[in-house]
PDB file of C-alpha atoms in Angstrom:
ATOM      1  CA  UNK A   1      70.576  -6.408  41.053  1.00 39.00           C
ATOM      2  CA  UNK A   2      74.171  -6.349  40.488  1.00 37.00           C
ATOM      3  CA  UNK A   3      75.349  -4.152  38.148  1.00 38.00           C
ATOM      4  CA  UNK A   4      78.572  -2.715  36.541  1.00 37.00           C
ATOM      5  CA  UNK A   5      81.280  -0.255  38.797  1.00 36.00           C
ATOM      6  CA  UNK A   6      80.814   3.352  37.495  1.00 40.00           C
ATOM      7  CA  UNK A   7      82.285   6.117  38.278  1.00 38.00           C
ATOM      8  CA  UNK A   8      79.483   7.531  39.720  1.00 40.00           C
ATOM      9  CA  UNK A   9      80.152  11.139  38.354  1.00 48.00           C
ATOM     10  CA  UNK A  10      78.066  13.347  39.119  1.00 50.00           C
ATOM     11  CA  UNK A  11      75.917  14.968  36.850  1.00 82.00           C
ATOM     12  CA  UNK A  12      75.694  12.523  34.111  1.00 95.00           C
ATOM     13  CA  UNK A  13      72.549  13.129  32.316  1.00 98.00           C
ATOM     14  CA  UNK A  14      70.068   9.716  31.309  1.00 98.00           C
ATOM     15  CA  UNK A  15      66.763  10.948  29.216  1.00 99.00           C
ATOM     16  CA  UNK A  16      64.119   8.348  29.467  1.00 98.00           C
ATOM     17  CA  UNK A  17      60.945   8.110  27.071  1.00 98.00           C
ATOM     18  CA  UNK A  18      57.466   6.786  28.149  1.00 97.00           C
ATOM     19  CA  UNK A  19      57.649   6.485  32.188  1.00 97.00           C
ATOM     20  CA  UNK A  20      54.145   6.865  33.244  1.00 96.00           C
ATOM     21  CA  UNK A  21      54.220   3.222  34.323  1.00 92.00           C
ATOM     22  CA  UNK A  22      55.053  -0.462  33.800  1.00 92.00           C
ATOM     23  CA  UNK A  23      58.499  -0.481  32.354  1.00 94.00           C
ATOM     24  CA  UNK A  24      59.349   2.688  32.225  1.00 95.00           C
ATOM     25  CA  UNK A  25      58.845   3.684  35.949  1.00 96.00           C
ATOM     26  CA  UNK A  26      60.672   0.711  36.838  1.00 96.00           C
ATOM     27  CA  UNK A  27      63.277   1.533  35.059  1.00 97.00           C
ATOM     28  CA  UNK A  28      63.562   5.198  36.444  1.00 97.00           C
ATOM     29  CA  UNK A  29      63.403   3.884  40.162  1.00 96.00           C
ATOM     30  CA  UNK A  30      66.603   1.495  39.493  1.00 96.00           C
ATOM     31  CA  UNK A  31      68.730   4.769  37.793  1.00 97.00           C
ATOM     32  CA  UNK A  32      68.072   6.732  40.252  1.00 96.00           C
ATOM     33  CA  UNK A  33      69.708   4.847  42.749  1.00 94.00           C
ATOM     34  CA  UNK A  34      72.600   6.049  41.128  1.00 94.00           C
ATOM     35  CA  UNK A  35      73.930   8.733  42.922  1.00 94.00           C
ATOM     36  CA  UNK A  36      75.861   9.505  39.316  1.00 94.00           C
ATOM     37  CA  UNK A  37      72.781  10.110  37.240  1.00 96.00           C
ATOM     38  CA  UNK A  38      70.400  12.989  36.364  1.00 97.00           C
ATOM     39  CA  UNK A  39      67.780  11.438  35.100  1.00 98.00           C
ATOM     40  CA  UNK A  40      64.416  13.312  32.935  1.00 98.00           C
ATOM     41  CA  UNK A  41      61.589  10.830  32.609  1.00 98.00           C
ATOM     42  CA  UNK A  42      59.507  11.993  29.659  1.00 98.00           C
ATOM     43  CA  UNK A  43      55.692  11.164  30.435  1.00 98.00           C
ATOM     44  CA  UNK A  44      52.460  11.393  28.509  1.00 96.00           C
ATOM     45  CA  UNK A  45      50.459  12.131  31.547  1.00 97.00           C
ATOM     46  CA  UNK A  46      50.477  15.385  33.884  1.00 97.00           C
ATOM     47  CA  UNK A  47      49.397  12.743  36.693  1.00 96.00           C
ATOM     48  CA  UNK A  48      53.030  10.676  36.220  1.00 97.00           C
ATOM     49  CA  UNK A  49      54.630  14.562  36.336  1.00 97.00           C
ATOM     50  CA  UNK A  50      52.873  15.038  39.217  1.00 96.00           C
ATOM     51  CA  UNK A  51      54.052  11.275  40.732  1.00 95.00           C
ATOM     52  CA  UNK A  52      57.573  11.838  39.694  1.00 96.00           C
ATOM     53  CA  UNK A  53      57.521  15.400  41.245  1.00 92.00           C
ATOM     54  CA  UNK A  54      56.410  14.391  44.482  1.00 92.00           C
ATOM     55  CA  UNK A  55      59.163  12.122  45.327  1.00 92.00           C
ATOM     56  CA  UNK A  56      61.211  15.987  45.406  1.00 86.00           C
ATOM     57  CA  UNK A  57      64.754  14.621  43.844  1.00 92.00           C
ATOM     58  CA  UNK A  58      66.837  17.184  42.455  1.00 92.00           C
ATOM     59  CA  UNK A  59      68.341  14.496  40.116  1.00 95.00           C
ATOM     60  CA  UNK A  60      64.904  13.286  39.097  1.00 96.00           C
ATOM     61  CA  UNK A  61      62.620  15.653  36.912  1.00 96.00           C
ATOM     62  CA  UNK A  62      60.096  14.379  34.444  1.00 97.00           C
ATOM     63  CA  UNK A  63      58.346  16.325  31.552  1.00 98.00           C
ATOM     64  CA  UNK A  64      54.913  16.383  30.109  1.00 98.00           C
ATOM     65  CA  UNK A  65      55.979  14.625  26.210  1.00 98.00           C
ATOM     66  CA  UNK A  66      54.202  13.001  23.678  1.00 98.00           C
ATOM     67  CA  UNK A  67      56.769  11.748  21.326  1.00 98.00           C
ATOM     68  CA  UNK A  68      53.686  11.786  18.570  1.00 98.00           C
ATOM     69  CA  UNK A  69      53.942  15.962  18.895  1.00 98.00           C
ATOM     70  CA  UNK A  70      57.219  18.015  17.502  1.00 98.00           C
ATOM     71  CA  UNK A  71      55.711  20.832  19.267  1.00 98.00           C
ATOM     72  CA  UNK A  72      56.444  18.726  22.797  1.00 98.00           C
ATOM     73  CA  UNK A  73      59.792  17.466  21.556  1.00 98.00           C
ATOM     74  CA  UNK A  74      61.192  20.942  20.871  1.00 98.00           C
ATOM     75  CA  UNK A  75      59.786  22.051  23.723  1.00 98.00           C
ATOM     76  CA  UNK A  76      61.980  19.280  26.197  1.00 98.00           C
ATOM     77  CA  UNK A  77      65.009  19.811  23.542  1.00 98.00           C
ATOM     78  CA  UNK A  78      65.857  23.509  24.430  1.00 98.00           C
ATOM     79  CA  UNK A  79      65.120  22.559  28.207  1.00 97.00           C
ATOM     80  CA  UNK A  80      67.714  19.880  28.013  1.00 97.00           C
ATOM     81  CA  UNK A  81      69.549  22.606  26.492  1.00 96.00           C
ATOM     82  CA  UNK A  82      69.570  25.012  28.625  1.00 96.00           C
ATOM     83  CA  UNK A  83      69.882  22.787  32.064  1.00 96.00           C
ATOM     84  CA  UNK A  84      72.364  20.268  30.812  1.00 96.00           C
ATOM     85  CA  UNK A  85      75.265  22.287  29.560  1.00 94.00           C
ATOM     86  CA  UNK A  86      77.457  19.042  29.515  1.00 94.00           C
ATOM     87  CA  UNK A  87      75.433  17.360  26.898  1.00 96.00           C
ATOM     88  CA  UNK A  88      73.607  14.277  27.527  1.00 98.00           C
ATOM     89  CA  UNK A  89      74.872  10.944  28.508  1.00 97.00           C
ATOM     90  CA  UNK A  90      72.391   7.965  27.349  1.00 98.00           C
ATOM     91  CA  UNK A  91      69.525   8.508  25.761  1.00 98.00           C
ATOM     92  CA  UNK A  92      66.990   5.488  26.317  1.00 98.00           C
ATOM     93  CA  UNK A  93      64.199   5.722  23.798  1.00 98.00           C
ATOM     94  CA  UNK A  94      61.136   3.484  25.332  1.00 97.00           C
ATOM     95  CA  UNK A  95      58.049   5.025  24.713  1.00 96.00           C
ATOM     96  CA  UNK A  96      55.884   2.824  22.518  1.00 95.00           C
ATOM     97  CA  UNK A  97      52.269   0.538  22.314  1.00 94.00           C
ATOM     98  CA  UNK A  98      51.546  -2.881  20.875  1.00 92.00           C
ATOM     99  CA  UNK A  99      48.191  -3.237  19.278  1.00 89.00           C
ATOM    100  CA  UNK A 100      46.269  -4.574  16.452  1.00 90.00           C
ATOM    101  CA  UNK A 101      46.373  -8.937  15.590  1.00 93.00           C
ATOM    102  CA  UNK A 102      45.670 -10.074  12.243  1.00 94.00           C
ATOM    103  CA  UNK A 103      45.238  -7.674   9.294  1.00 94.00           C
ATOM    104  CA  UNK A 104      41.776  -7.881   8.595  1.00 94.00           C
ATOM    105  CA  UNK A 105      41.137  -7.343  12.202  1.00 94.00           C
ATOM    106  CA  UNK A 106      43.531  -4.029  12.466  1.00 95.00           C
ATOM    107  CA  UNK A 107      42.393  -0.903  11.095  1.00 95.00           C
ATOM    108  CA  UNK A 108      44.746   1.772   9.003  1.00 96.00           C
ATOM    109  CA  UNK A 109      44.853   4.170  12.500  1.00 96.00           C
ATOM    110  CA  UNK A 110      46.447   1.080  14.336  1.00 96.00           C
ATOM    111  CA  UNK A 111      49.591   1.057  11.589  1.00 97.00           C
ATOM    112  CA  UNK A 112      49.358   5.138  11.731  1.00 98.00           C
ATOM    113  CA  UNK A 113      49.560   5.064  15.682  1.00 97.00           C
ATOM    114  CA  UNK A 114      52.448   2.443  15.631  1.00 97.00           C
ATOM    115  CA  UNK A 115      54.000   4.026  13.343  1.00 98.00           C
ATOM    116  CA  UNK A 116      54.003   7.529  14.825  1.00 98.00           C
ATOM    117  CA  UNK A 117      55.334   6.416  18.520  1.00 98.00           C
ATOM    118  CA  UNK A 118      57.439   3.628  17.681  1.00 98.00           C
ATOM    119  CA  UNK A 119      59.434   4.848  14.852  1.00 98.00           C
ATOM    120  CA  UNK A 120      58.332   8.937  14.566  1.00 98.00           C
ATOM    121  CA  UNK A 121      58.238   9.311  18.447  1.00 98.00           C
ATOM    122  CA  UNK A 122      62.094   7.484  18.470  1.00 98.00           C
ATOM    123  CA  UNK A 123      63.181  10.054  15.354  1.00 98.00           C
ATOM    124  CA  UNK A 124      61.843  13.267  16.889  1.00 98.00           C
ATOM    125  CA  UNK A 125      63.231  12.685  20.352  1.00 98.00           C
ATOM    126  CA  UNK A 126      66.716  11.380  19.124  1.00 99.00           C
ATOM    127  CA  UNK A 127      67.261  13.911  16.038  1.00 98.00           C
ATOM    128  CA  UNK A 128      66.310  16.390  19.094  1.00 98.00           C
ATOM    129  CA  UNK A 129      68.531  15.559  21.668  1.00 98.00           C
ATOM    130  CA  UNK A 130      71.997  14.108  18.771  1.00 98.00           C
ATOM    131  CA  UNK A 131      73.807  17.895  19.529  1.00 98.00           C
ATOM    132  CA  UNK A 132      73.406  17.398  23.494  1.00 98.00           C
ATOM    133  CA  UNK A 133      74.791  13.614  22.727  1.00 98.00           C
ATOM    134  CA  UNK A 134      77.299  15.208  20.812  1.00 98.00           C
ATOM    135  CA  UNK A 135      77.645  17.120  23.633  1.00 97.00           C
ATOM    136  CA  UNK A 136      78.815  14.554  26.438  1.00 97.00           C
ATOM    137  CA  UNK A 137      81.180  13.095  23.727  1.00 96.00           C
ATOM    138  CA  UNK A 138      82.775  16.099  23.069  1.00 96.00           C
ATOM    139  CA  UNK A 139      83.722  16.686  26.541  1.00 94.00           C
ATOM    140  CA  UNK A 140      84.559  13.223  26.417  1.00 94.00           C
ATOM    141  CA  UNK A 141      87.251  13.820  23.518  1.00 94.00           C
ATOM    142  CA  UNK A 142      88.947  16.685  25.297  1.00 93.00           C
ATOM    143  CA  UNK A 143      89.531  14.438  28.182  1.00 91.00           C
ATOM    144  CA  UNK A 144      91.563  11.988  26.178  1.00 90.00           C
ATOM    145  CA  UNK A 145      93.285  13.966  24.606  1.00 91.00           C
ATOM    146  CA  UNK A 146      94.318  15.474  28.086  1.00 91.00           C
ATOM    147  CA  UNK A 147      94.726  12.371  29.328  1.00 89.00           C
ATOM    148  CA  UNK A 148      92.135  12.890  32.164  1.00 88.00           C
ATOM    149  CA  UNK A 149      91.067   9.840  34.346  1.00 85.00           C
ATOM    150  CA  UNK A 150      88.930   8.513  35.150  1.00 88.00           C
ATOM    151  CA  UNK A 151      87.453   8.393  31.276  1.00 88.00           C
ATOM    152  CA  UNK A 152      83.757   9.583  31.166  1.00 90.00           C
ATOM    153  CA  UNK A 153      81.910   6.617  29.525  1.00 94.00           C
ATOM    154  CA  UNK A 154      80.931   6.941  26.209  1.00 95.00           C
ATOM    155  CA  UNK A 155      77.679   8.211  25.167  1.00 97.00           C
ATOM    156  CA  UNK A 156      74.937   6.265  23.882  1.00 97.00           C
ATOM    157  CA  UNK A 157      71.592   6.002  22.165  1.00 98.00           C
ATOM    158  CA  UNK A 158      69.262   2.923  23.533  1.00 98.00           C
ATOM    159  CA  UNK A 159      66.121   1.551  21.955  1.00 97.00           C
ATOM    160  CA  UNK A 160      64.062  -0.892  23.681  1.00 96.00           C
ATOM    161  CA  UNK A 161      62.749  -2.815  20.475  1.00 95.00           C
ATOM    162  CA  UNK A 162      61.684  -6.483  20.520  1.00 94.00           C
ATOM    163  CA  UNK A 163      62.181  -9.570  18.886  1.00 91.00           C
ATOM    164  CA  UNK A 164      59.706  -8.436  16.553  1.00 91.00           C
ATOM    165  CA  UNK A 165      61.891  -5.822  15.073  1.00 93.00           C
ATOM    166  CA  UNK A 166      63.711  -9.176  13.470  1.00 92.00           C
ATOM    167  CA  UNK A 167      60.860 -12.135  13.523  1.00 91.00           C
ATOM    168  CA  UNK A 168      56.920 -11.153  11.901  1.00 90.00           C
ATOM    169  CA  UNK A 169      54.230 -13.313  13.730  1.00 89.00           C
ATOM    170  CA  UNK A 170      50.952 -13.379  12.713  1.00 92.00           C
ATOM    171  CA  UNK A 171      48.723 -11.137  14.505  1.00 92.00           C
ATOM    172  CA  UNK A 172      51.024  -8.707  15.425  1.00 93.00           C
ATOM    173  CA  UNK A 173      51.810  -7.029  11.292  1.00 95.00           C
ATOM    174  CA  UNK A 174      51.453  -3.615  13.101  1.00 96.00           C
ATOM    175  CA  UNK A 175      53.747  -3.785  15.717  1.00 95.00           C
ATOM    176  CA  UNK A 176      56.566  -6.013  13.822  1.00 96.00           C
ATOM    177  CA  UNK A 177      56.440  -3.051  11.247  1.00 97.00           C
ATOM    178  CA  UNK A 178      57.144  -0.747  13.282  1.00 97.00           C
ATOM    179  CA  UNK A 179      59.966  -2.066  14.986  1.00 97.00           C
ATOM    180  CA  UNK A 180      61.419  -3.352  11.401  1.00 97.00           C
ATOM    181  CA  UNK A 181      61.564   0.417  10.969  1.00 98.00           C
ATOM    182  CA  UNK A 182      62.803   1.218  14.553  1.00 98.00           C
ATOM    183  CA  UNK A 183      65.829  -0.911  13.854  1.00 97.00           C
ATOM    184  CA  UNK A 184      66.826   0.212  10.550  1.00 98.00           C
ATOM    185  CA  UNK A 185      66.933   3.568  11.579  1.00 98.00           C
ATOM    186  CA  UNK A 186      68.890   2.604  15.048  1.00 98.00           C
ATOM    187  CA  UNK A 187      71.132   0.559  12.542  1.00 97.00           C
ATOM    188  CA  UNK A 188      71.497   3.450  10.425  1.00 98.00           C
ATOM    189  CA  UNK A 189      72.254   5.697  12.955  1.00 98.00           C
ATOM    190  CA  UNK A 190      75.369   3.347  14.868  1.00 97.00           C
ATOM    191  CA  UNK A 191      77.150   3.748  11.439  1.00 97.00           C
ATOM    192  CA  UNK A 192      76.832   7.654  10.933  1.00 98.00           C
ATOM    193  CA  UNK A 193      77.767   8.236  14.620  1.00 98.00           C
ATOM    194  CA  UNK A 194      80.770   6.380  14.722  1.00 96.00           C
ATOM    195  CA  UNK A 195      82.997   9.542  14.296  1.00 96.00           C
ATOM    196  CA  UNK A 196      81.790  10.761  18.071  1.00 96.00           C
ATOM    197  CA  UNK A 197      82.295   7.517  19.193  1.00 96.00           C
ATOM    198  CA  UNK A 198      78.687   7.535  20.367  1.00 97.00           C
ATOM    199  CA  UNK A 199      77.509   3.652  20.600  1.00 97.00           C
ATOM    200  CA  UNK A 200      73.796   2.983  19.584  1.00 97.00           C
ATOM    201  CA  UNK A 201      72.056  -0.319  20.805  1.00 96.00           C
ATOM    202  CA  UNK A 202      69.052  -1.892  20.464  1.00 96.00           C
ATOM    203  CA  UNK A 203      67.548  -4.087  23.336  1.00 95.00           C
ATOM    204  CA  UNK A 204      65.160  -6.819  22.146  1.00 95.00           C
ATOM    205  CA  UNK A 205      63.186  -8.758  25.012  1.00 91.00           C
ATOM    206  CA  UNK A 206      60.462 -11.318  24.671  1.00 87.00           C
ATOM    207  CA  UNK A 207      56.921 -10.737  26.366  1.00 84.00           C
ATOM    208  CA  UNK A 208      56.953  -9.113  29.562  1.00 87.00           C
ATOM    209  CA  UNK A 209      54.776  -8.316  32.222  1.00 84.00           C
ATOM    210  CA  UNK A 210      53.877  -5.515  32.326  1.00 84.00           C
ATOM    211  CA  UNK A 211      50.514  -3.908  32.537  1.00 83.00           C
ATOM    212  CA  UNK A 212      50.291  -3.230  28.636  1.00 81.00           C
ATOM    213  CA  UNK A 213      50.930  -6.943  28.128  1.00 81.00           C
ATOM    214  CA  UNK A 214      48.099  -7.802  31.006  1.00 84.00           C
ATOM    215  CA  UNK A 215      45.142  -6.103  29.172  1.00 86.00           C
ATOM    216  CA  UNK A 216      46.063  -8.231  26.377  1.00 87.00           C
ATOM    217  CA  UNK A 217      43.303 -10.331  26.274  1.00 90.00           C
ATOM    218  CA  UNK A 218      40.455  -6.769  26.651  1.00 92.00           C
ATOM    219  CA  UNK A 219      42.231  -5.419  23.934  1.00 92.00           C
ATOM    220  CA  UNK A 220      41.641  -8.607  21.927  1.00 92.00           C
ATOM    221  CA  UNK A 221      38.243  -8.618  22.537  1.00 93.00           C
ATOM    222  CA  UNK A 222      37.582  -4.811  21.473  1.00 94.00           C
ATOM    223  CA  UNK A 223      39.751  -5.908  18.118  1.00 94.00           C
ATOM    224  CA  UNK A 224      37.067  -8.579  18.240  1.00 94.00           C
ATOM    225  CA  UNK A 225      33.241  -7.069  18.744  1.00 94.00           C
ATOM    226  CA  UNK A 226      34.999  -4.256  16.047  1.00 93.00           C
ATOM    227  CA  UNK A 227      35.215  -6.819  13.498  1.00 93.00           C
ATOM    228  CA  UNK A 228      32.568  -7.179  10.823  1.00 92.00           C
ATOM    229  CA  UNK A 229      30.315 -10.268  10.961  1.00 92.00           C
ATOM    230  CA  UNK A 230      31.846 -12.062   8.248  1.00 91.00           C
ATOM    231  CA  UNK A 231      34.580 -11.387   9.633  1.00 92.00           C
ATOM    232  CA  UNK A 232      34.000 -12.987  12.908  1.00 92.00           C
ATOM    233  CA  UNK A 233      32.215 -15.761  10.560  1.00 92.00           C
ATOM    234  CA  UNK A 234      35.401 -16.294   8.052  1.00 92.00           C
ATOM    235  CA  UNK A 235      37.208 -16.513  11.291  1.00 92.00           C
ATOM    236  CA  UNK A 236      35.564 -18.401  13.290  1.00 92.00           C
ATOM    237  CA  UNK A 237      34.773 -18.884  17.347  1.00 92.00           C
ATOM    238  CA  UNK A 238      37.557 -21.561  17.449  1.00 92.00           C
ATOM    239  CA  UNK A 239      40.565 -18.446  16.271  1.00 92.00           C
ATOM    240  CA  UNK A 240      38.632 -16.462  18.548  1.00 92.00           C
ATOM    241  CA  UNK A 241      38.776 -18.222  21.988  1.00 93.00           C
ATOM    242  CA  UNK A 242      42.506 -19.251  20.637  1.00 91.00           C
ATOM    243  CA  UNK A 243      43.529 -15.508  20.061  1.00 91.00           C
ATOM    244  CA  UNK A 244      42.028 -15.023  24.441  1.00 92.00           C
ATOM    245  CA  UNK A 245      44.223 -18.524  25.504  1.00 91.00           C
ATOM    246  CA  UNK A 246      47.213 -17.281  23.780  1.00 88.00           C
ATOM    247  CA  UNK A 247      47.157 -13.533  25.479  1.00 89.00           C
ATOM    248  CA  UNK A 248      46.278 -15.499  28.701  1.00 90.00           C
ATOM    249  CA  UNK A 249      49.240 -18.098  28.149  1.00 89.00           C
ATOM    250  CA  UNK A 250      51.816 -15.109  26.774  1.00 86.00           C
ATOM    251  CA  UNK A 251      51.730 -13.003  29.799  1.00 87.00           C
ATOM    252  CA  UNK A 252      51.600 -16.346  32.417  1.00 88.00           C
ATOM    253  CA  UNK A 253      54.865 -17.260  30.744  1.00 86.00           C
ATOM    254  CA  UNK A 254      56.481 -13.712  30.050  1.00 85.00           C
ATOM    255  CA  UNK A 255      59.736 -12.432  31.395  1.00 86.00           C
ATOM    256  CA  UNK A 256      59.622 -10.776  35.167  1.00 88.00           C
ATOM    257  CA  UNK A 257      60.075  -7.388  34.596  1.00 89.00           C
ATOM    258  CA  UNK A 258      62.632  -6.671  37.010  1.00 91.00           C
ATOM    259  CA  UNK A 259      65.018  -9.463  34.746  1.00 90.00           C
ATOM    260  CA  UNK A 260      64.270  -7.061  31.778  1.00 91.00           C
ATOM    261  CA  UNK A 261      64.999  -3.727  33.946  1.00 95.00           C
ATOM    262  CA  UNK A 262      68.564  -5.507  35.326  1.00 94.00           C
ATOM    263  CA  UNK A 263      69.384  -5.930  31.513  1.00 93.00           C
ATOM    264  CA  UNK A 264      68.108  -2.454  30.346  1.00 95.00           C
ATOM    265  CA  UNK A 265      70.337  -0.537  33.271  1.00 96.00           C
ATOM    266  CA  UNK A 266      73.364  -2.734  32.394  1.00 95.00           C
ATOM    267  CA  UNK A 267      73.220  -1.446  29.149  1.00 95.00           C
ATOM    268  CA  UNK A 268      72.545   2.214  30.216  1.00 96.00           C
ATOM    269  CA  UNK A 269      75.887   2.495  32.756  1.00 95.00           C
ATOM    270  CA  UNK A 270      78.023   0.077  31.950  1.00 92.00           C
ATOM    271  CA  UNK A 271      81.259   2.827  31.494  1.00 89.00           C
ATOM    272  CA  UNK A 272      82.669   0.320  29.170  1.00 89.00           C
ATOM    273  CA  UNK A 273      79.768   1.695  26.650  1.00 86.00           C
ATOM    274  CA  UNK A 274      76.875  -0.170  24.593  1.00 86.00           C
ATOM    275  CA  UNK A 275      78.152  -1.453  21.754  1.00 84.00           C
ATOM    276  CA  UNK A 276      76.641  -4.699  20.678  1.00 88.00           C
ATOM    277  CA  UNK A 277      74.022  -3.468  18.034  1.00 92.00           C
ATOM    278  CA  UNK A 278      71.596  -5.972  19.479  1.00 93.00           C
ATOM    279  CA  UNK A 279      70.800  -7.963  22.863  1.00 93.00           C
ATOM    280  CA  UNK A 280      68.591 -10.151  22.836  1.00 92.00           C
ATOM    281  CA  UNK A 281      66.178 -10.357  26.550  1.00 91.00           C
ATOM    282  CA  UNK A 282      65.125 -13.405  27.253  1.00 87.00           C
ATOM    283  CA  UNK A 283      66.453 -16.938  28.933  1.00 87.00           C
ATOM    284  CA  UNK A 284      68.694 -18.839  27.164  1.00 89.00           C
ATOM    285  CA  UNK A 285      66.012 -21.395  25.682  1.00 91.00           C
ATOM    286  CA  UNK A 286      63.829 -18.507  24.545  1.00 89.00           C
ATOM    287  CA  UNK A 287      67.119 -16.472  22.570  1.00 91.00           C
ATOM    288  CA  UNK A 288      68.353 -20.420  21.435  1.00 94.00           C
ATOM    289  CA  UNK A 289      64.834 -20.453  19.973  1.00 91.00           C
ATOM    290  CA  UNK A 290      65.067 -16.889  19.055  1.00 90.00           C
ATOM    291  CA  UNK A 291      68.396 -16.858  16.620  1.00 92.00           C
ATOM    292  CA  UNK A 292      66.781 -20.637  14.817  1.00 94.00           C
ATOM    293  CA  UNK A 293      64.153 -19.167  14.088  1.00 92.00           C
ATOM    294  CA  UNK A 294      66.045 -16.100  11.894  1.00 91.00           C
ATOM    295  CA  UNK A 295      68.397 -18.039  10.693  1.00 94.00           C
ATOM    296  CA  UNK A 296      66.385 -20.664   8.867  1.00 95.00           C
ATOM    297  CA  UNK A 297      65.601 -19.708   5.656  1.00 95.00           C
ATOM    298  CA  UNK A 298      61.551 -18.174   5.131  1.00 94.00           C
ATOM    299  CA  UNK A 299      59.627 -21.165   3.287  1.00 96.00           C
ATOM    300  CA  UNK A 300      60.886 -23.127   6.554  1.00 96.00           C
ATOM    301  CA  UNK A 301      59.666 -20.671   9.283  1.00 94.00           C
ATOM    302  CA  UNK A 302      56.233 -20.460   7.301  1.00 94.00           C
ATOM    303  CA  UNK A 303      55.470 -23.970   7.084  1.00 94.00           C
ATOM    304  CA  UNK A 304      56.323 -24.109  10.663  1.00 93.00           C
ATOM    305  CA  UNK A 305      54.904 -21.151  11.994  1.00 91.00           C
ATOM    306  CA  UNK A 306      51.676 -22.094   9.828  1.00 91.00           C
ATOM    307  CA  UNK A 307      51.588 -25.540  11.147  1.00 91.00           C
ATOM    308  CA  UNK A 308      51.525 -23.880  14.855  1.00 87.00           C
ATOM    309  CA  UNK A 309      48.595 -21.764  13.760  1.00 86.00           C
ATOM    310  CA  UNK A 310      46.937 -25.145  12.456  1.00 85.00           C
ATOM    311  CA  UNK A 311      47.830 -27.050  16.284  1.00 82.00           C
ATOM    312  CA  UNK A 312      46.787 -23.948  18.200  1.00 78.00           C
ATOM    313  CA  UNK A 313      43.246 -23.792  15.770  1.00 76.00           C
ATOM    314  CA  UNK A 314      44.514 -20.097  14.811  1.00 78.00           C
ATOM    315  CA  UNK A 315      43.631 -20.705  12.013  1.00 80.00           C
ATOM    316  CA  UNK A 316      40.308 -19.210   9.944  1.00 82.00           C
ATOM    317  CA  UNK A 317      37.594 -21.225   9.573  1.00 82.00           C
ATOM    318  CA  UNK A 318      35.780 -20.867   6.488  1.00 78.00           C
ATOM    319  CA  UNK A 319      38.766 -18.692   4.313  1.00 79.00           C
ATOM    320  CA  UNK A 320      36.907 -18.916   1.524  1.00 76.00           C
ATOM    321  CA  UNK A 321      33.780 -16.805   2.931  1.00 70.00           C
ATOM    322  CA  UNK A 322      35.536 -13.577   1.832  1.00 62.00           C
ATOM    323  CA  UNK A 323      32.685 -11.297   1.066  1.00 57.00           C
ATOM    324  CA  UNK A 324      33.408  -9.516   4.211  1.00 48.00           C
ATOM    325  CA  UNK A 325      35.202  -6.507   2.542  1.00 47.00           C
ATOM    326  CA  UNK A 326      31.503  -5.250   0.691  1.00 47.00           C
ATOM    327  CA  UNK A 327      30.290  -5.274   4.400  1.00 46.00           C
ATOM    328  CA  UNK A 328      32.340  -2.503   5.571  1.00 46.00           C
TER     329      UNK A 328
END
C-alpha cells in the first residue's frame, strides 16, 4: 500500500473506536506500521482487548470502551489526558452498527440503538477528546509561531459515515437517519473548530466486505421471523426472497476491506491535513452514480427508486392488507 510520506515524529497519538474486528481492526493494523504513531484502540469486548495486549507493543494500547456509556468515555478521557500530555493528533470515529429493514419490520429499539451508537457515540467520544485535540493544535501553533520545522501535521477528526448519510435507500431508515445526524454534527464541528486549525473529514464508503456485512442474510431472516403474520402476508414471499438475494448480492459486490482501509489510513496520516469535508470511498463508476443520485430532484429520485423496487420485487405484494397494526 502506498501512503503519503509522513514526518514519523514519535509520539503522535491516534484514537480509533470500534476495533474489536473487521474494519477497525484492519485500520489499527495498518496504522501500527507507522513507527511515529501511538494508537489507542477502543474495543467493546475484553477478548478483543486481550488480543491487542498480547502483541506487547508499546505503541498499541487497547481500551475497553462502550461508546454508548458515558462512564466508559469519561474513563477513556482520563486515561488519555494522563498518558498523552502532547495531546491527540487524530480521532477516528469508526464504531458503528447497521440494523433494521423496512419501517414496518424495524422495531423502535433498533432506531434507538442506531442513534446511540452511530450518532450519540460519536458526540460522546468527540466532546471528551476535544481538549486533547486542542492541545496538539496548540503545540502546532507554537511551533508555527517559532518557525520550527518540520511543522507537525494538523490535528483532525475523521468520521466513518456512509453514502447513507446523504442518500436514503429503502430498508435503511434507522441506519440512514443515524448517519444523516452524524454528518450534520461533523459539518457543524468542522466550522466551529476552524479557529484551532483542526480538520474534520467524513469518509462515505459504499458497501464494504466486513464481518458485519457478511451477516446480512441472517439479520434479515431474524427480522422477518420477528414480524407479525399479517405484516409478512402484506409484504409477501417475493419481497422476503428479494431481500435475501439483495443481501447476498450486496456482500458479493462490496468493496474489499483493504481498499477502504487504504483511503482511511491515508486520510489519517496525510501531513497536509484532512481538509476535504467528504470523501466517497468507492470505485469511479459508483462515485459517479452517487453524485448523480445526490444531484437529481427528489421526485425523480423517488421514481427511479420505485422502478428499481418493482423490478427487484422489493414491493409489498398486498399493500391494502394493513390490518397488521391491530395484531402486533
